[in-house]
mmCIF file of C-alpha atoms and ligand atoms in Angstrom:
data_model
loop_
_atom_site.group_PDB
_atom_site.id
_atom_site.type_symbol
_atom_site.label_atom_id
_atom_site.label_comp_id
_atom_site.label_asym_id
_atom_site.label_seq_id
_atom_site.Cartn_x
_atom_site.Cartn_y
_atom_site.Cartn_z
ATOM 1 C CA MET A 1 -15.317 -5.487 -17.633
ATOM 2 C CA GLU A 2 -18.124 -7.755 -16.551
ATOM 3 C CA THR A 3 -20.872 -6.914 -14.088
ATOM 4 C CA ARG A 4 -22.947 -9.413 -12.134
ATOM 5 C CA THR A 5 -25.807 -8.798 -9.764
ATOM 6 C CA PHE A 6 -26.934 -11.443 -7.308
ATOM 7 C CA ILE A 7 -28.858 -11.944 -4.097
ATOM 8 C CA ALA A 8 -26.968 -13.167 -1.027
ATOM 9 C CA PRO A 9 -29.754 -14.242 1.353
ATOM 10 C CA ASN A 10 -27.380 -14.370 4.338
ATOM 11 C CA ILE A 11 -26.846 -10.601 4.329
ATOM 12 C CA SER A 12 -28.351 -9.231 7.520
ATOM 13 C CA CYS A 13 -26.535 -5.961 8.270
ATOM 14 C CA HIS A 14 -23.950 -3.454 7.111
ATOM 15 C CA HIS A 15 -21.141 -5.598 8.474
ATOM 16 C CA CYS A 16 -22.093 -8.284 6.012
ATOM 17 C CA ILE A 17 -21.809 -5.785 3.166
ATOM 18 C CA HIS A 18 -18.439 -4.654 4.486
ATOM 19 C CA THR A 19 -17.171 -8.222 4.682
ATOM 20 C CA ILE A 20 -18.337 -9.053 1.182
ATOM 21 C CA THR A 21 -16.853 -5.845 -0.208
ATOM 22 C CA ARG A 22 -13.515 -6.366 1.538
ATOM 23 C CA GLU A 23 -13.163 -10.018 0.571
ATOM 24 C CA LEU A 24 -14.173 -9.561 -3.058
ATOM 25 C CA LYS A 25 -12.002 -6.489 -3.548
ATOM 26 C CA ALA A 26 -9.058 -8.545 -2.289
ATOM 27 C CA LEU A 27 -9.283 -10.445 -5.584
ATOM 28 C CA THR A 28 -7.151 -9.012 -8.352
ATOM 29 C CA GLY A 29 -9.442 -7.697 -11.071
ATOM 30 C CA VAL A 30 -12.456 -6.910 -8.901
ATOM 31 C CA ARG A 31 -13.139 -3.218 -9.472
ATOM 32 C CA GLU A 32 -16.373 -2.395 -7.733
ATOM 33 C CA VAL A 33 -18.632 -3.995 -5.165
ATOM 34 C CA GLN A 34 -21.957 -2.504 -4.152
ATOM 35 C CA GLY A 35 -24.341 -4.105 -1.741
ATOM 36 C CA ASP A 36 -27.724 -3.235 -0.278
ATOM 37 C CA VAL A 37 -28.811 -4.513 3.131
ATOM 38 C CA THR A 38 -32.540 -4.181 2.462
ATOM 39 C CA THR A 39 -32.647 -6.051 -0.828
ATOM 40 C CA ARG A 40 -29.627 -8.282 -0.022
ATOM 41 C CA GLN A 41 -28.536 -7.595 -3.543
ATOM 42 C CA VAL A 42 -24.882 -7.246 -4.496
ATOM 43 C CA THR A 43 -23.410 -5.960 -7.731
ATOM 44 C CA VAL A 44 -19.808 -6.724 -8.569
ATOM 45 C CA ALA A 45 -17.785 -5.383 -11.481
ATOM 46 C CA PHE A 46 -14.679 -7.303 -12.421
ATOM 47 C CA GLU A 47 -12.213 -8.075 -15.165
ATOM 48 C CA PRO A 48 -9.508 -10.724 -15.667
ATOM 49 C CA PRO A 49 -7.804 -12.327 -13.909
ATOM 50 C CA ALA A 50 -10.893 -12.357 -11.681
ATOM 51 C CA THR A 51 -13.617 -14.758 -12.787
ATOM 52 C CA TRP A 52 -17.221 -15.224 -11.750
ATOM 53 C CA GLU A 53 -16.400 -18.765 -10.606
ATOM 54 C CA GLN A 54 -13.682 -17.400 -8.331
ATOM 55 C CA ILE A 55 -16.042 -14.776 -6.904
ATOM 56 C CA VAL A 56 -18.685 -17.419 -6.212
ATOM 57 C CA ALA A 57 -16.058 -19.564 -4.484
ATOM 58 C CA VAL A 58 -15.099 -16.677 -2.194
ATOM 59 C CA LEU A 59 -18.767 -15.949 -1.431
ATOM 60 C CA HIS A 60 -19.237 -19.558 -0.350
ATOM 61 C CA GLU A 61 -16.048 -19.448 1.731
ATOM 62 C CA ILE A 62 -17.123 -16.371 3.673
ATOM 63 C CA GLY A 63 -20.681 -17.561 4.193
ATOM 64 C CA TYR A 64 -22.626 -15.488 1.669
ATOM 65 C CA PRO A 65 -23.381 -17.839 -1.211
ATOM 66 C CA PRO A 66 -25.383 -16.229 -4.025
ATOM 67 C CA ALA A 67 -28.968 -17.435 -4.260
ATOM 68 C CA SER A 68 -28.914 -18.290 -7.951
ATOM 69 C CA SER A 69 -25.646 -20.108 -8.590
HETATM 70 CU CU1 LIG B 1 -24.176 -8.579 9.011
#
């Protein structure tokens, strides 16, 4: 299991967190997604076949690219 924490600057409300959580959990291997509206920080726990690259691709697709990748 791998855990990554990142900032998604486009997060503005709870709906954003819901969208991110729903879309990332749709990926096989993503176990946990936790987001905070105030800090715009998201933590995702995942294992194969999910990859960080795949998660980043989804974040870009749905409009919440991580700040540092
Ligand atoms: Cu929102």
